[in-house]
GROMACS .gro file of C-alpha atoms in nm:
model
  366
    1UNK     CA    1   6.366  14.853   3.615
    2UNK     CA    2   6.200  15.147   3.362
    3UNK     CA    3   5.930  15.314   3.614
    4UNK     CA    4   5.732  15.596   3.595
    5UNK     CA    5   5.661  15.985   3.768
    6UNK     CA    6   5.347  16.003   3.865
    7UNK     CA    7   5.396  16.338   3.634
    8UNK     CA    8   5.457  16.091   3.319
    9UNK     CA    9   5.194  15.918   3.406
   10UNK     CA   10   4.950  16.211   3.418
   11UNK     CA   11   5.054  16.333   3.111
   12UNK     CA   12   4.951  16.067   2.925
   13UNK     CA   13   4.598  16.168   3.039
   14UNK     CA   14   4.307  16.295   2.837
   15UNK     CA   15   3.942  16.442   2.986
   16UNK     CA   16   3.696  16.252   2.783
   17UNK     CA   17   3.442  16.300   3.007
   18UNK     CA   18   3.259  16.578   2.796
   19UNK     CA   19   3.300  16.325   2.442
   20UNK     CA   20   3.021  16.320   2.201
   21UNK     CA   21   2.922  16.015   2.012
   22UNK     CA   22   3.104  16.180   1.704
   23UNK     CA   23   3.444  16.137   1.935
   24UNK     CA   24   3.343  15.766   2.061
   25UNK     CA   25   3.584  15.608   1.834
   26UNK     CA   26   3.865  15.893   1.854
   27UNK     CA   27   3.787  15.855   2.273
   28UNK     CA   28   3.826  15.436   2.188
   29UNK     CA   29   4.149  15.471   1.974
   30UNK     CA   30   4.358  15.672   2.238
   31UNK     CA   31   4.247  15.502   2.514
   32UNK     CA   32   4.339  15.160   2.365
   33UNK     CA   33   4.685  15.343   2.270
   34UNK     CA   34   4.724  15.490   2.654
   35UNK     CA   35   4.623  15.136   2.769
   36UNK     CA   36   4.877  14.991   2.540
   37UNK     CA   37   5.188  15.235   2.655
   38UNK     CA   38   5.107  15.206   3.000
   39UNK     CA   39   5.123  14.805   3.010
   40UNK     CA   40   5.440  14.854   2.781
   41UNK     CA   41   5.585  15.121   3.039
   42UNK     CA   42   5.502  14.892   3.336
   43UNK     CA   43   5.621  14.597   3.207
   44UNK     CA   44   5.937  14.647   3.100
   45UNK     CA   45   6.048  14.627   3.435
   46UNK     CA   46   5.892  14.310   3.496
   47UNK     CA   47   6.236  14.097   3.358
   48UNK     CA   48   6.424  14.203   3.692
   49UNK     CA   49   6.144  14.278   3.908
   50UNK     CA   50   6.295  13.923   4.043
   51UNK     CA   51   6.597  14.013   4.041
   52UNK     CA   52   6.647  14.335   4.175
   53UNK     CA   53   6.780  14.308   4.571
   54UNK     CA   54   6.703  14.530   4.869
   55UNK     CA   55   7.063  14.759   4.869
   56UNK     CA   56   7.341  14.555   5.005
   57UNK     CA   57   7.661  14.606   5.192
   58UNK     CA   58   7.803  14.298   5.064
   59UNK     CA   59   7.812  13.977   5.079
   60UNK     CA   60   8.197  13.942   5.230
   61UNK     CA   61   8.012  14.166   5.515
   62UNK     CA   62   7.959  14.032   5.865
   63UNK     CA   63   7.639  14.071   6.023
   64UNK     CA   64   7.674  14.301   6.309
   65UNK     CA   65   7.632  14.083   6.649
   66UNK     CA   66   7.348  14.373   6.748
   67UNK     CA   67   7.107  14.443   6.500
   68UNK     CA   68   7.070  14.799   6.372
   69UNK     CA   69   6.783  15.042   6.468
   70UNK     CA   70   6.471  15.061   6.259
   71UNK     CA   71   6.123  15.104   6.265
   72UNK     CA   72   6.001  14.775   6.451
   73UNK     CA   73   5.654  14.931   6.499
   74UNK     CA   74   5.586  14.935   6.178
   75UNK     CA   75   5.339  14.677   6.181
   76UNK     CA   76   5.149  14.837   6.504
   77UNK     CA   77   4.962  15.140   6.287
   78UNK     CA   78   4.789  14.813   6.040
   79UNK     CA   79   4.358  14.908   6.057
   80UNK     CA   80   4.230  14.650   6.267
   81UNK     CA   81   4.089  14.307   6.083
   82UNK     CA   82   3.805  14.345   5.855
   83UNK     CA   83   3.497  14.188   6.021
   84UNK     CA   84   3.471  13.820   5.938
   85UNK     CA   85   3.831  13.783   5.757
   86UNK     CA   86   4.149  13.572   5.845
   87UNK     CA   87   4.497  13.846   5.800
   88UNK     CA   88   4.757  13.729   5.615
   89UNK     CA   89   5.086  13.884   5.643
   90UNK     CA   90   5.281  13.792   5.343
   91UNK     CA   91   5.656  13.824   5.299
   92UNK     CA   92   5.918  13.838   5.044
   93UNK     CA   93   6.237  13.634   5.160
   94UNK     CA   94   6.575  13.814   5.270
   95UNK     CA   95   6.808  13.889   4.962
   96UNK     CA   96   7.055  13.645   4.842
   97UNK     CA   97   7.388  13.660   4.586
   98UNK     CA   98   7.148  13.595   4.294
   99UNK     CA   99   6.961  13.889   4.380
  100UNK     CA  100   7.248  14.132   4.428
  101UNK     CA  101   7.378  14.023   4.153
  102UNK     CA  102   7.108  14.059   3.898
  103UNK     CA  103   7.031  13.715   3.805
  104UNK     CA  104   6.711  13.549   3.724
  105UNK     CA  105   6.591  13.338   4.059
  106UNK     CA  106   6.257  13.151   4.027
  107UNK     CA  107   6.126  12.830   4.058
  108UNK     CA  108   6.497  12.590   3.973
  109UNK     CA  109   6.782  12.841   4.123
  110UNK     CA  110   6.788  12.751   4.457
  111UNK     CA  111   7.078  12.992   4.655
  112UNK     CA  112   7.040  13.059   5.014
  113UNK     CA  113   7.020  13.393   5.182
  114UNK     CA  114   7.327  13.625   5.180
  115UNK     CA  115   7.471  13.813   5.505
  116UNK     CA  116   7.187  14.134   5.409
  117UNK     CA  117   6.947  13.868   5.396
  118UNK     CA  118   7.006  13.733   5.710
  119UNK     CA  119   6.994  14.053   5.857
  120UNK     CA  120   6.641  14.162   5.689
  121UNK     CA  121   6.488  13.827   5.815
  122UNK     CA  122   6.584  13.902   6.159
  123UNK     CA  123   6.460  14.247   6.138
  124UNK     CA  124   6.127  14.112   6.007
  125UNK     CA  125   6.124  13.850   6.327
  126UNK     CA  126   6.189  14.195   6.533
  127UNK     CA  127   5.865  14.353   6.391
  128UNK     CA  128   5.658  14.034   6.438
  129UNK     CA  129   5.765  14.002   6.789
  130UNK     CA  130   5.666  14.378   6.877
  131UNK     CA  131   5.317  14.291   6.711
  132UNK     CA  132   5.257  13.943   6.910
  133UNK     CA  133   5.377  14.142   7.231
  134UNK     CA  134   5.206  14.431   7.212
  135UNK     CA  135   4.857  14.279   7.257
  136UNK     CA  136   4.790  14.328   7.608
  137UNK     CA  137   4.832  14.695   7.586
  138UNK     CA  138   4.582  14.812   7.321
  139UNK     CA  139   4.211  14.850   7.352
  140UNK     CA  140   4.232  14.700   6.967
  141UNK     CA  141   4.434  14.381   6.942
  142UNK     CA  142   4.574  14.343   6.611
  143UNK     CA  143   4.606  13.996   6.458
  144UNK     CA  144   4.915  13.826   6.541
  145UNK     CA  145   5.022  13.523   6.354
  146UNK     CA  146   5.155  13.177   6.551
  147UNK     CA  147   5.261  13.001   6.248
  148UNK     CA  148   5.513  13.061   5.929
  149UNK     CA  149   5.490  12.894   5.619
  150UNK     CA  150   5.720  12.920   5.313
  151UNK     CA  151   5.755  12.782   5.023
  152UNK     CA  152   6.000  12.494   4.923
  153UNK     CA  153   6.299  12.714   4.767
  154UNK     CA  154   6.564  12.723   5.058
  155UNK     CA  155   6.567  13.090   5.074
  156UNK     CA  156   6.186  13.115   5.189
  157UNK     CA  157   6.281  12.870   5.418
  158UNK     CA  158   6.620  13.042   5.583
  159UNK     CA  159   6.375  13.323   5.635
  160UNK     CA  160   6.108  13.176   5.761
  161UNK     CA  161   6.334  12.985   6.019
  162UNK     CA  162   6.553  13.348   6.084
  163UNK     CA  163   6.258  13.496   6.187
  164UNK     CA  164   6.081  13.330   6.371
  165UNK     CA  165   6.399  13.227   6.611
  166UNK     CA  166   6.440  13.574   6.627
  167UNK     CA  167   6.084  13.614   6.742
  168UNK     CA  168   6.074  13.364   7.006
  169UNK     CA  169   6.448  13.526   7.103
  170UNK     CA  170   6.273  13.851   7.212
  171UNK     CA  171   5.929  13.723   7.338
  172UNK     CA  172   5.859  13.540   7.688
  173UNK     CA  173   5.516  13.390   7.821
  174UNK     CA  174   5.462  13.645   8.020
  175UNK     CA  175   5.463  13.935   7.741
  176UNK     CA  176   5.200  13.756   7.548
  177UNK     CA  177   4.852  13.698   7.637
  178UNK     CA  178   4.764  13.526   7.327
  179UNK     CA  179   4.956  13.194   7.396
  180UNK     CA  180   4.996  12.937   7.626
  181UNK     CA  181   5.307  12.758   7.549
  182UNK     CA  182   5.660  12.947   7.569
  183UNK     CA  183   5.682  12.923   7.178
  184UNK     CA  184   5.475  13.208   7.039
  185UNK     CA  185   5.599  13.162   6.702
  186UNK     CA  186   5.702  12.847   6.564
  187UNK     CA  187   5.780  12.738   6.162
  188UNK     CA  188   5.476  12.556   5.999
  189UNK     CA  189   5.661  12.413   5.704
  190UNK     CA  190   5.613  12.408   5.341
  191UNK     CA  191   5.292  12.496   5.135
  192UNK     CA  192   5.429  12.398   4.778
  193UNK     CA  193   5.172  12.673   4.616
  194UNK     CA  194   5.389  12.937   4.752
  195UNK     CA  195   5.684  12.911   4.523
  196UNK     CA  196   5.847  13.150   4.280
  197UNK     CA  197   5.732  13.151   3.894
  198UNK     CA  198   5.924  12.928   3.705
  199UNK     CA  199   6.097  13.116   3.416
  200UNK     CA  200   6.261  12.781   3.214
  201UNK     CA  201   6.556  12.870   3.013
  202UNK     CA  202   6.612  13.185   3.154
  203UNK     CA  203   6.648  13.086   3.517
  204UNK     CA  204   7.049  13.170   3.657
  205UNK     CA  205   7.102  13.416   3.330
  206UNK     CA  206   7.179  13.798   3.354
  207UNK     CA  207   6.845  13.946   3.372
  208UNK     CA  208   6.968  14.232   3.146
  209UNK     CA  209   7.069  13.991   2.871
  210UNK     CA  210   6.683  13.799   2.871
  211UNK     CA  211   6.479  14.089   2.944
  212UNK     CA  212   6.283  14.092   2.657
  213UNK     CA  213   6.138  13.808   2.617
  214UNK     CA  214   6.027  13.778   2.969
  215UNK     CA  215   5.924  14.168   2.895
  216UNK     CA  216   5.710  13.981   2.618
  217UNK     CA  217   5.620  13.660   2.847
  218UNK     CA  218   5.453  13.942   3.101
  219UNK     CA  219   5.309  14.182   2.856
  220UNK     CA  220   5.098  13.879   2.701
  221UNK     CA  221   4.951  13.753   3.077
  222UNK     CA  222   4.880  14.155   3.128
  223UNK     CA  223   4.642  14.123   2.799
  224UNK     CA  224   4.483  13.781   2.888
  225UNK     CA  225   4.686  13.600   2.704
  226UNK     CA  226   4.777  13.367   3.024
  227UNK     CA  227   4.870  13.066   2.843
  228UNK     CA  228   5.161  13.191   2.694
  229UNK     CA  229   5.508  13.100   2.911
  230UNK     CA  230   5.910  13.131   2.902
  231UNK     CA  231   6.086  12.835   2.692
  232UNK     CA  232   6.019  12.540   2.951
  233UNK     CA  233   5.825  12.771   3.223
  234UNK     CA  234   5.548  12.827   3.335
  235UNK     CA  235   5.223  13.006   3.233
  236UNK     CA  236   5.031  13.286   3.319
  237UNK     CA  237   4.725  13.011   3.398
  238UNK     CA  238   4.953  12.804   3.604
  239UNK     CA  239   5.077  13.105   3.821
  240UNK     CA  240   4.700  13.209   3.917
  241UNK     CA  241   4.568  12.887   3.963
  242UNK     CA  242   4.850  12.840   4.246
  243UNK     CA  243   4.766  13.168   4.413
  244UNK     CA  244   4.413  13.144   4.428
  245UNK     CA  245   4.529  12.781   4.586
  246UNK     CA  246   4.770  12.960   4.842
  247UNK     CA  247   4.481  13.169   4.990
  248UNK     CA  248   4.226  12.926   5.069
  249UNK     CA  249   4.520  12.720   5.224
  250UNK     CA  250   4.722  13.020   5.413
  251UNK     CA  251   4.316  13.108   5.512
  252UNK     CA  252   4.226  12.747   5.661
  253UNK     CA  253   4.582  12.728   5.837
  254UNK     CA  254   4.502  13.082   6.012
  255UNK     CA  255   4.133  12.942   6.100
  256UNK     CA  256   4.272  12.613   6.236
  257UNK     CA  257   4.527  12.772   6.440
  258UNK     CA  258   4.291  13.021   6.602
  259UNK     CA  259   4.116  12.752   6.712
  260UNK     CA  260   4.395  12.621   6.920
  261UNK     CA  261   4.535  12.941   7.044
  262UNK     CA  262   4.197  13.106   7.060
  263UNK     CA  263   4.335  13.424   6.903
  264UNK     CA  264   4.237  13.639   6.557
  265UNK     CA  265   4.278  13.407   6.281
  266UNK     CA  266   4.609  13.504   6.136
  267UNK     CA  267   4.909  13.324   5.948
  268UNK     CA  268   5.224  13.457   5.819
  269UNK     CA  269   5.412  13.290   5.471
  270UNK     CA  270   5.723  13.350   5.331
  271UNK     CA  271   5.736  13.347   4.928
  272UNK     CA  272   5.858  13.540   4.650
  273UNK     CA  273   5.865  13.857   4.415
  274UNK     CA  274   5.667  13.799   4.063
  275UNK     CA  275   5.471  13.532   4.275
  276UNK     CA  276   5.344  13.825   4.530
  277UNK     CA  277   5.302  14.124   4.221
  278UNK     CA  278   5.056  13.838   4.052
  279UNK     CA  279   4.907  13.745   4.370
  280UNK     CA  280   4.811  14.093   4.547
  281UNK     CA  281   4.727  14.234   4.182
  282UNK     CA  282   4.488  13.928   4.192
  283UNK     CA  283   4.364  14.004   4.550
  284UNK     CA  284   4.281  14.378   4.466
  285UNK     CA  285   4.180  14.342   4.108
  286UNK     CA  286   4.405  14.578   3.984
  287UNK     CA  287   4.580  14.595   3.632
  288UNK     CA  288   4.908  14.270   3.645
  289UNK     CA  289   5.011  14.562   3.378
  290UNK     CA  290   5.055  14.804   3.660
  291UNK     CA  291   5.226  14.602   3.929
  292UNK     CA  292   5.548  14.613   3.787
  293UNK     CA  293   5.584  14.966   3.935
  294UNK     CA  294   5.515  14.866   4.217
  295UNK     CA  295   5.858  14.742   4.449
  296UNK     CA  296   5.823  14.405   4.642
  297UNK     CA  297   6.134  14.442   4.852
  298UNK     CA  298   6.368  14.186   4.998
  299UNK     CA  299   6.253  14.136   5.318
  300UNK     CA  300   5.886  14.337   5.304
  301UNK     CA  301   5.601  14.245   5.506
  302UNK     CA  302   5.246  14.238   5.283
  303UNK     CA  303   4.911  14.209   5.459
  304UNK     CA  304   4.561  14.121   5.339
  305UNK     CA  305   4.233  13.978   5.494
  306UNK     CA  306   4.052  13.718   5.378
  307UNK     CA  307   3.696  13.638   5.435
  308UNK     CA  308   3.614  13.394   5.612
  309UNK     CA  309   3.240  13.340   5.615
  310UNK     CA  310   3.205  13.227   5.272
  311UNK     CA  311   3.161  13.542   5.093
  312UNK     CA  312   3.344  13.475   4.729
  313UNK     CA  313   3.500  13.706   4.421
  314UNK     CA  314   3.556  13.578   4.103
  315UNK     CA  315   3.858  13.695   3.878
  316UNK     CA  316   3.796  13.659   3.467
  317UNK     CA  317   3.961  13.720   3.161
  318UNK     CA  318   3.742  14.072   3.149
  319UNK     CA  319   3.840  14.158   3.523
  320UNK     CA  320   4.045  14.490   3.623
  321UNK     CA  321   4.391  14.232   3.665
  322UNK     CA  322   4.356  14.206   3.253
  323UNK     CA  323   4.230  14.548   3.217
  324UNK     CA  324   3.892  14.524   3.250
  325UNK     CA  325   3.615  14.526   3.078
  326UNK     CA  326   3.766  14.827   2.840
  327UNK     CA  327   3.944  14.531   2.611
  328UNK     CA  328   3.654  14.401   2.465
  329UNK     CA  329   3.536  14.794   2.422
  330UNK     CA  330   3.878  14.887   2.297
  331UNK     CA  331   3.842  14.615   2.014
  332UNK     CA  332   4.111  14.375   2.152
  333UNK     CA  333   3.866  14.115   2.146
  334UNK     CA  334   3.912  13.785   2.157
  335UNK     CA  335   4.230  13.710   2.005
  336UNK     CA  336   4.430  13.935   2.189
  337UNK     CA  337   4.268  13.795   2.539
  338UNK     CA  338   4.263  13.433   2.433
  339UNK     CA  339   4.005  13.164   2.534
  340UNK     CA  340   3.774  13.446   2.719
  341UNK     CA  341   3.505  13.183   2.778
  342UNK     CA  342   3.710  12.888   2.989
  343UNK     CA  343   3.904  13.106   3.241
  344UNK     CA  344   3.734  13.211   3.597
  345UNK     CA  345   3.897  13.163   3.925
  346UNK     CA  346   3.700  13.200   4.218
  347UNK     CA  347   3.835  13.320   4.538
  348UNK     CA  348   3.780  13.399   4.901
  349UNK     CA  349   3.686  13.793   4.906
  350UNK     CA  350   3.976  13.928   5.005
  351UNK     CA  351   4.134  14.314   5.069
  352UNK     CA  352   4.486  14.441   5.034
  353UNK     CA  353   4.566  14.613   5.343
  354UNK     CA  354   4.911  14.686   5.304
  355UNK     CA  355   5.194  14.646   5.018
  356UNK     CA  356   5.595  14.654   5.051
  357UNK     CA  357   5.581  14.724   5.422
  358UNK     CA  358   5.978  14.827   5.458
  359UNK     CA  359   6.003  15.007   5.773
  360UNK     CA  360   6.162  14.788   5.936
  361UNK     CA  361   6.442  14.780   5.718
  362UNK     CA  362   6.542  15.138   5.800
  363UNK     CA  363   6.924  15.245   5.798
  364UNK     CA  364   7.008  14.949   5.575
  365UNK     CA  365   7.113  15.100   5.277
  366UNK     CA  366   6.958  15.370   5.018
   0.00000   0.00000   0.00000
């Protein structure tokens, strides 16, 4: 994956604060240009952003019958719950051959989790467990989640079932106030809106060998163009619609399980790489272009709250995930953001609280 310093970055800056209207179009012309090389930069590591795996021993290696120290805290230092929201901790799946190995895994290649994988869904039932135990002794009790979703792809699954037997391995009755059954964590099933992009053709190849055209695919949904997809995959259009889907479900699952358990509303879901980069990008408005530099680990926790009192956003074709409203200043127009007029999602208001949480995946591997 091609990333960027934050130096590089910087450099590519210009103070046009103090402009003039004589500079307005020289102030236009480099910022479309700097807007241009940054979505280039970014997303040119978007063709293995699904394929790169969390560092592996190996697949021929056993997993160690005692699980090796990390931070299992990490999700005790999370703000508490925005007033009136649902949390929603969001995880990638453990790693799996195709992952180590480089090769495109969306939607149709279906491989289950490798021996690291294993190991980084257990450690992610280890952190859940210290956050549903830990209840009773803070003055602020952080939402803990009772149910796991995933998608349908086998790996979400493995995880979703890894962790939460770990879970329930570590937790008793008695160290939980917030349940009444001797089950604190238990598998929910699948939420089809969950899944992995589907990238067609290039699905199973050598992500080195098809990077550019999904380089292309993912440069065109960055500029609006959402309706463009991989040879038999699926669009930019499609991908967004099924987010915004998976947060008002995920949100009413958390609500309806509160109910029962009379705790925070709170759900946890296991799902996928590109999936999670479009959907949090989508949840904080920020540019799809940049999200490629961000990492989405095998095995990281993600967390976000999500209104639940009605209050709405809505995401458009002029909204910061495109860009913002600078394309239509910068002269893209219309052409280069495609059918501005018929695209507008609306969602539950929603905050990213915390991305490619990790820590708990200390002394795996650098």
């Amino acid at each position: 994956m091609l990333e960027c310093t934050d130096d590089e970055i910087n450099s590519l800056s210009l103070d046009v604060s103090n402009c003039n209207n004589s500079d307005l179009e020289t102030k236009r012309d480099y910022e479309r240009r700097l807007f241009l090389k940054q979505s280039a930069l970014a997303l040119s590591g978007f063709a293995t952003a699904t394929a790169l795996p969390f560092p592996s021993t190996g697949a021929e290696e056993e997993v160690e019958s005692v699980i090796r120290p990390g931070n299992y805290d990490c999700l005790l230092d999370l703000p508490p719950i925005t007033p009136g929201c649902a949390r929603l901790y969001l995880c990638r799946h453990g790693q799996t051959e195709n992952n180590r190995l480089h090769l495109v895994q969306g939607a149709r290649v279906d491989p289950p989790l490798n021996n690291n994988g294993i190991e980084q869904a257990k450690r992610m039932g280890y952190a859940i467990s210290r956050l549903i135990g830990n209840g009773a002794d803070k003055e602020v009790i952080l939402p803990s989640p009772s149910l796991v979703a995933h998608s349908k792809l086998l790996r979400a699954r493995e995880t979703a079932e890894i962790l939460t037997s770990t879970a329930d391995s570590l937790l008793t009755p008695s160290s939980s106030t917030a349940f009444s059954s001797s089950t604190p964590l238990r598998v929910f099933g699948e939420i089809p809106s969950l899944g992995e992009v589907d990238f067609g053709s290039m699905e199973g190849q050598d992500a080195k060998k098809v990077k550019f055209a999904m380089r292309s695919t993912f440069a065109s949904w960055a500029l609006g163009n959402i309706d463009k997809r991989l040879p038999g995959g699926e669009s930019g259009r499609e991908v967004l619609g099924r987010a915004a889907d998976a947060l008002e479900t995920l949100t009413k699952l958390a609500v309806e399980s509160s109910s029962v358990s009379h705790t925070i509303p709170s759900v946890m879901a296991v799902t996928h790489s590109t999936y999670l980069r479009v959907l949090l990008s989508m949840v904080d408005d920020s540019p799809l272009a940049q999200s490629a530099l961000t990492k989405i680990q095998n095995g990281s926790i993600n967390v976000i709250d999500v209104n639940i009192e009605g209050k709405k956003s809505e995401i458009s074709l002029t909204s910061g995930l495109f860009g913002g409203g600078v394309m239509s200043v910068l002269g893209l127009g219309t052409t280069a953001l495609g059918r501005m007029e018929d695209f507008k999602l609306i969602l539950p208001e929603s905050q990213l609280i915390c991305r490619n949480e990790v820590r708990h995946l200390d002394g795996m591997g650098s």
